[in-house]
Tab-separated table of C-alpha atoms in Angstrom:
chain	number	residue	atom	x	y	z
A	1	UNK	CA	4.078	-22.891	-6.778
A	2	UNK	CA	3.002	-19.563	-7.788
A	3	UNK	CA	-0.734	-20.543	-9.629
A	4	UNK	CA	-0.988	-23.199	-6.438
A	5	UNK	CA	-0.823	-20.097	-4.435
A	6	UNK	CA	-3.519	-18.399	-6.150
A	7	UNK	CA	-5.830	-21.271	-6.724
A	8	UNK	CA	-5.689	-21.854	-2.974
A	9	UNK	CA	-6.446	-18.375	-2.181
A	10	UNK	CA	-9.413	-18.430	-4.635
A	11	UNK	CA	-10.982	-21.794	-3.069
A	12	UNK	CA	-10.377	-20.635	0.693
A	13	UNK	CA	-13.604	-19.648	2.986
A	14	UNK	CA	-14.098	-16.394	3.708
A	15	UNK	CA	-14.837	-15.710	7.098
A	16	UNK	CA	-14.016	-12.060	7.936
A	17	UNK	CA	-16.926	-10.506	8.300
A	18	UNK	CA	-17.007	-11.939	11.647
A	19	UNK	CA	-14.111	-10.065	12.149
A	20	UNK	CA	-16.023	-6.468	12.550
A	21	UNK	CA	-19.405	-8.122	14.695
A	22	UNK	CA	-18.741	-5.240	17.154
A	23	UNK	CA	-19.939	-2.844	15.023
A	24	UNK	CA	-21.533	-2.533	11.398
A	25	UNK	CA	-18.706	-1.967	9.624
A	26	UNK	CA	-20.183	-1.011	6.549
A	27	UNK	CA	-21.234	2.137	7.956
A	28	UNK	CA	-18.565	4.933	8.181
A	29	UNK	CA	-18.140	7.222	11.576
A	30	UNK	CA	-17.708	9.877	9.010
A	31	UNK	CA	-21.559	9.845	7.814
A	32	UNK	CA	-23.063	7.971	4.271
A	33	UNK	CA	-21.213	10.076	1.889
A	34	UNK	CA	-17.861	9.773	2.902
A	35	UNK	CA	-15.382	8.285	0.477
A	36	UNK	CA	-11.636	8.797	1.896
A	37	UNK	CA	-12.027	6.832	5.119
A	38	UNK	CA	-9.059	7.108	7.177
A	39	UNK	CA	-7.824	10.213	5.103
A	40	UNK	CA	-10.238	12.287	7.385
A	41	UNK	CA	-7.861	12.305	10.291
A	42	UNK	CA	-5.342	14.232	8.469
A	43	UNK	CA	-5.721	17.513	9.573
A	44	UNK	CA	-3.878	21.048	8.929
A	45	UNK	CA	-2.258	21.145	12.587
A	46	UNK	CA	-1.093	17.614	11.852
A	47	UNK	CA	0.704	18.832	8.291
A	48	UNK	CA	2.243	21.883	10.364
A	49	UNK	CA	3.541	19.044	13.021
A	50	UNK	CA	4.977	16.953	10.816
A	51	UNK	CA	6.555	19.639	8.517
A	52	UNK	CA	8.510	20.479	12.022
A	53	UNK	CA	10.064	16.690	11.872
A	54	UNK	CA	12.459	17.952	8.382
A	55	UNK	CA	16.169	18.850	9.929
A	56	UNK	CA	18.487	17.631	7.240
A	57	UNK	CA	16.240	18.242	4.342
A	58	UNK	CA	17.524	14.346	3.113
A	59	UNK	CA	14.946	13.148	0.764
A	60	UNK	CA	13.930	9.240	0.129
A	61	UNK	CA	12.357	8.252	-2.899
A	62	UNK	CA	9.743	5.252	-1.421
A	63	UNK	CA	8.734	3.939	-5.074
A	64	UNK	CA	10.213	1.697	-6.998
A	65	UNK	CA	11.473	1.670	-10.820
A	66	UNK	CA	9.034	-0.850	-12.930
A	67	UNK	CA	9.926	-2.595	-16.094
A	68	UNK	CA	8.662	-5.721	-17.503
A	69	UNK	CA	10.260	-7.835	-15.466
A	70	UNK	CA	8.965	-5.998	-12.314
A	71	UNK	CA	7.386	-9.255	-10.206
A	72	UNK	CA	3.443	-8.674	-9.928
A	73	UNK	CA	0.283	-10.465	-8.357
A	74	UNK	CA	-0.362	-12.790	-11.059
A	75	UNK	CA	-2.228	-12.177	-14.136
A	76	UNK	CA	-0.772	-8.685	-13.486
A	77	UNK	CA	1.610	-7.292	-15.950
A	78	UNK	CA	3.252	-3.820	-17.146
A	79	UNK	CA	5.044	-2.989	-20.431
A	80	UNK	CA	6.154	0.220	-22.156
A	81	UNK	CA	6.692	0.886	-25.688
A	82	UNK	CA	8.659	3.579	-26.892
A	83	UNK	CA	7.429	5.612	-30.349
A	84	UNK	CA	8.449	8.344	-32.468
A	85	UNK	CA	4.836	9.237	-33.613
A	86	UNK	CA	4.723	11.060	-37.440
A	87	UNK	CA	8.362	11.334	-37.971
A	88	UNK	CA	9.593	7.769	-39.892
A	89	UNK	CA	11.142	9.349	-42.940
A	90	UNK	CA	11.617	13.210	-41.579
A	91	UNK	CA	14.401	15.102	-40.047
A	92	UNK	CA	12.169	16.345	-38.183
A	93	UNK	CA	9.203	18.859	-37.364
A	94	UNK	CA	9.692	22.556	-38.941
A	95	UNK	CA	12.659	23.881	-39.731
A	96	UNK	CA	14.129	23.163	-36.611
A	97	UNK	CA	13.977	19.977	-36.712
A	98	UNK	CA	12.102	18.705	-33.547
A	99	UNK	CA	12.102	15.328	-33.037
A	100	UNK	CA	10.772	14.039	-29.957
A	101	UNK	CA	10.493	10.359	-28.497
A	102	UNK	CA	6.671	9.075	-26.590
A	103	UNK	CA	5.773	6.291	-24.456
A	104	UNK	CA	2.803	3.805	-24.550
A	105	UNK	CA	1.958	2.516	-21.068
A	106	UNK	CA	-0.101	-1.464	-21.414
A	107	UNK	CA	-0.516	-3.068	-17.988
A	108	UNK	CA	-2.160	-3.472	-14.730
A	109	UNK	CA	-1.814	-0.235	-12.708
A	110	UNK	CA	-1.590	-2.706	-9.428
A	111	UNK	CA	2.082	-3.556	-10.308
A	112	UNK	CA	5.695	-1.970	-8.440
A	113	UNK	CA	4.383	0.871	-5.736
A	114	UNK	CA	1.452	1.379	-5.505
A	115	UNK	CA	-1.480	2.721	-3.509
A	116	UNK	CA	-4.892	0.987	-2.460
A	117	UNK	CA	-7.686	2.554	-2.915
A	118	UNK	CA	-10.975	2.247	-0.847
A	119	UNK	CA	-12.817	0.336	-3.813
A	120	UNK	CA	-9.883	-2.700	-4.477
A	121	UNK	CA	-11.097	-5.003	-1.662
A	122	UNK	CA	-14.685	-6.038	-0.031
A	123	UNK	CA	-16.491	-8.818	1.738
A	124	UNK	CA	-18.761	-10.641	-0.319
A	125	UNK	CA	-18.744	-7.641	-2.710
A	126	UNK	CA	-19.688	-4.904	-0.557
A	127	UNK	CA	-17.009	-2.267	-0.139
A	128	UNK	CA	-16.001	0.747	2.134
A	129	UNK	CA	-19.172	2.392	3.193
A	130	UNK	CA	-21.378	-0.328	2.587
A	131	UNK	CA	-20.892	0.501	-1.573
A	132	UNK	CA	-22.384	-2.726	-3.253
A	133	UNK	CA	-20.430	-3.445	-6.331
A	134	UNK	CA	-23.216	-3.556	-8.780
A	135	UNK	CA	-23.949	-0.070	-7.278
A	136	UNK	CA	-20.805	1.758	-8.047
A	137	UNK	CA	-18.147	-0.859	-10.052
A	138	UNK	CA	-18.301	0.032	-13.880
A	139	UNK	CA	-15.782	-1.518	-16.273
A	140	UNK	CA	-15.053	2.466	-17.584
A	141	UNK	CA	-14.033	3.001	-14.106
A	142	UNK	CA	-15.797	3.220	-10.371
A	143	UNK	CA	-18.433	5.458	-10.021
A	144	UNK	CA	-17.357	6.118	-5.612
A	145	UNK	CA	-14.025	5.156	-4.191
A	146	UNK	CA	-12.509	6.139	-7.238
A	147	UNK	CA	-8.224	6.864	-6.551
A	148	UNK	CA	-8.959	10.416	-7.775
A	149	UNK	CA	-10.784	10.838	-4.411
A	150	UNK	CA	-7.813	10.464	-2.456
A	151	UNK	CA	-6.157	13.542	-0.821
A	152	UNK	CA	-2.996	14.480	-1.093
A	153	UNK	CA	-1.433	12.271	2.207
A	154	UNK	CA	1.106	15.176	4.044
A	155	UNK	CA	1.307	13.610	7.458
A	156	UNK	CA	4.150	12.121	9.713
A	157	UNK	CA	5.212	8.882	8.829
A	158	UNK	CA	6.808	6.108	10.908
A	159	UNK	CA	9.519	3.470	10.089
A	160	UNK	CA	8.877	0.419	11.829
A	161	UNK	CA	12.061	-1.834	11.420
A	162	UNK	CA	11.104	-5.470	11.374
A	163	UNK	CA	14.716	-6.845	9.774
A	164	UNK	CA	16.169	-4.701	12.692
A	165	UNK	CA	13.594	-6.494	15.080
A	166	UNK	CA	14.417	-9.573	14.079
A	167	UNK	CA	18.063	-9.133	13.524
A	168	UNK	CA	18.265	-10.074	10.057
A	169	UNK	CA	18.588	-9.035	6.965
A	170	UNK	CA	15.701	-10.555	5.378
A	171	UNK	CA	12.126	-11.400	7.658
A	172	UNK	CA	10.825	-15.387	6.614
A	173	UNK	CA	7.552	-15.452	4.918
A	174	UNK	CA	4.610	-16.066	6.643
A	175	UNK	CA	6.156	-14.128	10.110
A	176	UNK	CA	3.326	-12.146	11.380
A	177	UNK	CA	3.421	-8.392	12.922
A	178	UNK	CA	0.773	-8.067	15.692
A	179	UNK	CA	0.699	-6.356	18.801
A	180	UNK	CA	3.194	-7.663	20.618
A	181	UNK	CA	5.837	-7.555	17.972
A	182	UNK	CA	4.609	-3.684	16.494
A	183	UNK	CA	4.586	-2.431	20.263
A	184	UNK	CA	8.047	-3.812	21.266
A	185	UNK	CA	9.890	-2.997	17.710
A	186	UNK	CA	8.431	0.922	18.204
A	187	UNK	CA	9.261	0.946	22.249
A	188	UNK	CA	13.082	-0.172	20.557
A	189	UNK	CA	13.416	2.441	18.212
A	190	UNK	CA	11.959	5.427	20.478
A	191	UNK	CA	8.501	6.104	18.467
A	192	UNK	CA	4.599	6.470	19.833
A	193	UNK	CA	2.288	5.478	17.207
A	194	UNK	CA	-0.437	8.077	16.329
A	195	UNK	CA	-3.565	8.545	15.312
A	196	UNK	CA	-2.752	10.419	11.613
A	197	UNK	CA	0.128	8.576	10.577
A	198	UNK	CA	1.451	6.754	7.518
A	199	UNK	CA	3.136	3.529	9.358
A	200	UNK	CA	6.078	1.686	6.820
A	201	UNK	CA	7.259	-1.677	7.561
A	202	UNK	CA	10.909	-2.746	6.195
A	203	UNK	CA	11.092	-6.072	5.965
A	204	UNK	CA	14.035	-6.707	3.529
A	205	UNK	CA	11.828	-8.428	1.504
A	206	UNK	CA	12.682	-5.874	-1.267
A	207	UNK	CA	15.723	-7.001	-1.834
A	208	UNK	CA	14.946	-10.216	-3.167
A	209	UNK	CA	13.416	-8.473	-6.486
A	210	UNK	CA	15.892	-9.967	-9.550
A	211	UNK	CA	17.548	-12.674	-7.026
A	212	UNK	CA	14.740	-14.810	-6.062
A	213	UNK	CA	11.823	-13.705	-7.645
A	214	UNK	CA	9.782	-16.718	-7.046
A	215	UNK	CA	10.166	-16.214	-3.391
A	216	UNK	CA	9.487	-12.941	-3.183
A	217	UNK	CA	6.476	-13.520	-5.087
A	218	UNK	CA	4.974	-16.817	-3.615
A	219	UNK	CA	4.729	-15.807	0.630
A	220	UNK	CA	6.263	-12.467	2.610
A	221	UNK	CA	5.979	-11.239	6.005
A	222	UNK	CA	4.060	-8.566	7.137
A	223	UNK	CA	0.965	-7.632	9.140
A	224	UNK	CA	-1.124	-9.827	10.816
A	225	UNK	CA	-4.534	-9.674	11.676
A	226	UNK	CA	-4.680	-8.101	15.633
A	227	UNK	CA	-1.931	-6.052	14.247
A	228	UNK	CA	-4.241	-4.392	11.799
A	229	UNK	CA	-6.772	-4.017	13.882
A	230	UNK	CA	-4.473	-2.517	16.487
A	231	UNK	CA	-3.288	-0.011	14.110
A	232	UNK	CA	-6.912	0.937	12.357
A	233	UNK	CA	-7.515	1.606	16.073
A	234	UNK	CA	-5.023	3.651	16.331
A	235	UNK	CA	-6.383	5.498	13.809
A	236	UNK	CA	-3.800	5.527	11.094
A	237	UNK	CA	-4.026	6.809	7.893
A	238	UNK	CA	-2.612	4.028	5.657
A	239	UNK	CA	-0.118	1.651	5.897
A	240	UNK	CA	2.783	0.284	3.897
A	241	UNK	CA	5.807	-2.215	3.414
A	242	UNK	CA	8.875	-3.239	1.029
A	243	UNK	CA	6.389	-5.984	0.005
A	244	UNK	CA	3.762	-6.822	-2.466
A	245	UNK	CA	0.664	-7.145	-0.112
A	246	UNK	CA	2.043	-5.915	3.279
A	247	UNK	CA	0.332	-8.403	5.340
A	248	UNK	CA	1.221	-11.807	5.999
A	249	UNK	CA	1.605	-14.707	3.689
A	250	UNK	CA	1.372	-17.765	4.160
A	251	UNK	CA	-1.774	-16.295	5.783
A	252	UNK	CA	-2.563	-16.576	9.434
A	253	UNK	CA	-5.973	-18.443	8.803
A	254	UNK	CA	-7.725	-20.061	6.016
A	255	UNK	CA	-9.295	-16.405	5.643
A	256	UNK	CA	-7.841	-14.514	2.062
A	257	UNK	CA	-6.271	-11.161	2.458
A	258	UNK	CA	-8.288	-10.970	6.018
A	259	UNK	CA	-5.863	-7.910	6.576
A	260	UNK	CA	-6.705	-6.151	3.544
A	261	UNK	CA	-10.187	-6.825	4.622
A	262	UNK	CA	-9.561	-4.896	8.151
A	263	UNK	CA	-7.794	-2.060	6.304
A	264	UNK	CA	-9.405	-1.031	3.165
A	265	UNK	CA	-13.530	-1.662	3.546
A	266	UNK	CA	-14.203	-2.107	7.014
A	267	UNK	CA	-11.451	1.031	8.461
A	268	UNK	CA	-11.487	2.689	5.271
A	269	UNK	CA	-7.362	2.491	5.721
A	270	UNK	CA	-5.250	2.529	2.709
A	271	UNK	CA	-2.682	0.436	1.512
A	272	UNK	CA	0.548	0.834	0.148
A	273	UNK	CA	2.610	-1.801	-1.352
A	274	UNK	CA	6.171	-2.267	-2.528
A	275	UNK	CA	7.728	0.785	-0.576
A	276	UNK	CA	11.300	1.107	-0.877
A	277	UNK	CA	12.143	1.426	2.608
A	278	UNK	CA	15.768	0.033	2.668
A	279	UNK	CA	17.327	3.603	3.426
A	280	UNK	CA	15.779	5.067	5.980
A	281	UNK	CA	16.282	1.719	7.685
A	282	UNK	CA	20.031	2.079	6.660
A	283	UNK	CA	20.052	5.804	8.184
A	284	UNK	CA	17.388	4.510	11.326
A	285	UNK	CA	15.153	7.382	9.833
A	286	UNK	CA	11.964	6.217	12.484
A	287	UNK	CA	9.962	9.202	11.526
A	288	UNK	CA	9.426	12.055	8.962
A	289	UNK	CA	7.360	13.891	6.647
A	290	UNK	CA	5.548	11.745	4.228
A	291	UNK	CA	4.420	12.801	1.219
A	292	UNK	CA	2.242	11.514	-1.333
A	293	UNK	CA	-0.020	13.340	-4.436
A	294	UNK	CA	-1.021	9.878	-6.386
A	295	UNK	CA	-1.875	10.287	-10.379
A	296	UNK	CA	-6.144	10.597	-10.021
A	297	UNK	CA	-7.059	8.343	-12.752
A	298	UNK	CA	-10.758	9.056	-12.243
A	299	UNK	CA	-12.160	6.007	-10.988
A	300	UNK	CA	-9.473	4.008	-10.966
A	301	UNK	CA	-8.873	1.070	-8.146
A	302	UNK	CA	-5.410	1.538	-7.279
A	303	UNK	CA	-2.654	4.089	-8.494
A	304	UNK	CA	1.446	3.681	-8.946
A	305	UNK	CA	2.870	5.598	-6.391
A	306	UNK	CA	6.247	7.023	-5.782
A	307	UNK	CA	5.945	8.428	-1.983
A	308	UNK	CA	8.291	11.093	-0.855
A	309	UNK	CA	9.405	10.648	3.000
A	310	UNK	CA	11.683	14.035	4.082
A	311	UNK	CA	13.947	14.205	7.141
């Protein structure tokens, strides 16, 4: 079911650039050179602001643990080997006998949590900014829009609970998140939107890791497409959910990842998949401090992420 998935994504018509006709999206408001899109409306006053939303000092670790067996976009993969490097045969180095254990990382850095960068999605390979791929994709990395370009994200973040919405424990695939449904779930749970923040949406879908991975890894719910462009309106910095490609899937349309489309090249807003956002759901933990300082693998596409959120 899994490769049908993908070969139907890969034979489906594009037809998002129709999407943006109001306005030439491959131009950002924030002049030629810019190459953190949405990242520019965090501000100092807005760190100070959310800073001020920490009572308990409770901390929630928004990344997930990755092995092997950690379910991935397909051909993605991750593995790590574990080495003792010059010591077969030794007791070890000088005469204290140091002996020390390394790790070998081989996989896709798009697998777990993860962040989006500006340069993982386009339309008919032009990216964020109007950046044509033969202009600035290199196979030794990305030569704009590289992940190292991304600031640190210190903003207010937002818990939007869908499971909650929907009163269940689990959202079905395919169930779409636009206006209607983001307005009424935040008018339930007491939070404004605004422009700035990091908005999460817990699904449940997390929870089907190492029960039904097939499920989890063939559809999902998530964002739709007036959604997205209700919340890049909105001006948000990035947004996230306890799924692999936060929008939703089956998709709406016979467009492919339209909502990734919306987001990443033509809002310049980020992405952030796989988000472990079962406890603050538990604890109804609707807004906090988010925190995120990615590893800058220069010119890397995307980055594994583990995102603090502080209440």
């Amino acid at each position: 079911m899994l490769k049908a998935f993908v070969l139907s994504c890969s034979v489906a018509v594009l037809g998002t650039v129709g999407t943006a006709s109001a306005q030439d999206w491959t131009k950002s408001k924030w002049g030629p050179n810019d190459e953190i899109g949405a990242a520019n409306y965090m501000k100092p006053e807005l760190v100070v602001k959310a800073a001020s939303l920490v009572k308990t000092g409770k901390t929630y670790a928004l990344g997930i643990p990755v092995d092997s067996k950690t379910p991935a976009y397909p051909p993605r993969g991750f593995k790590i080997t574990v080495v003792q490097p010059g010591q077969a045969g030794s007791p070890g180095l000088g005469p204290s006998k140091t002996t020390y254990n390394d790790d070998i990382i081989e996989g896709w850095v798009g697998v777990g949590s993860q962040l989006d960068g500006l340069g993982h999605i386009g339309v008919e390979h032009v990216y964020y900014n109007g950046n044509k791929l033969l202009e600035f994709a290199d196979p030794t990395g990305l030569k704009k829009l590289g992940i190292e370009k991304v600031p640190p994200m210190v903003t207010r973040g937002v818990l939007l609970d869908m499971a909650a919405y929907y009163n269940t424990d689990v959202v079905k695939e395919g169930t779409a998140f636009n206006v209607k449904e983001i307005e009424e779930a935040a008018k339930k749970q007491g939070v404004e939107i605004r422009q700035g923040d990091v908005v999460l949406f817990h699904t449940g879908w997390l929870s089907l890791i190492g029960k039904d991975d097939k499920r989890f890894a063939t559809g999902e719910p998530g964002l739709g497409v007036e959604g997205a462009k209700y919340l890049t309106g909105k001006g948000v910095v990035a947004i996230g959910a306890d799924n692999w490609a936060v929008e939703a899937i089956p998709f709406e349309s016979k467009n492919v990842f339209e909502v990734h489309q919306i987001l990443l090249p033509m809002n310049g807003t980020y992405i952030l998949e796989n988000m472990d956002t079962a406890e603050l759901a538990k604890d109804k933990a609707y807004e906090f401090l988010f925190v995120l300082g990615q590893p800058r693998f220069r010119g890397a596409v995307q980055s594994m992420i583990n995102p603090i959120a502080i209440r």
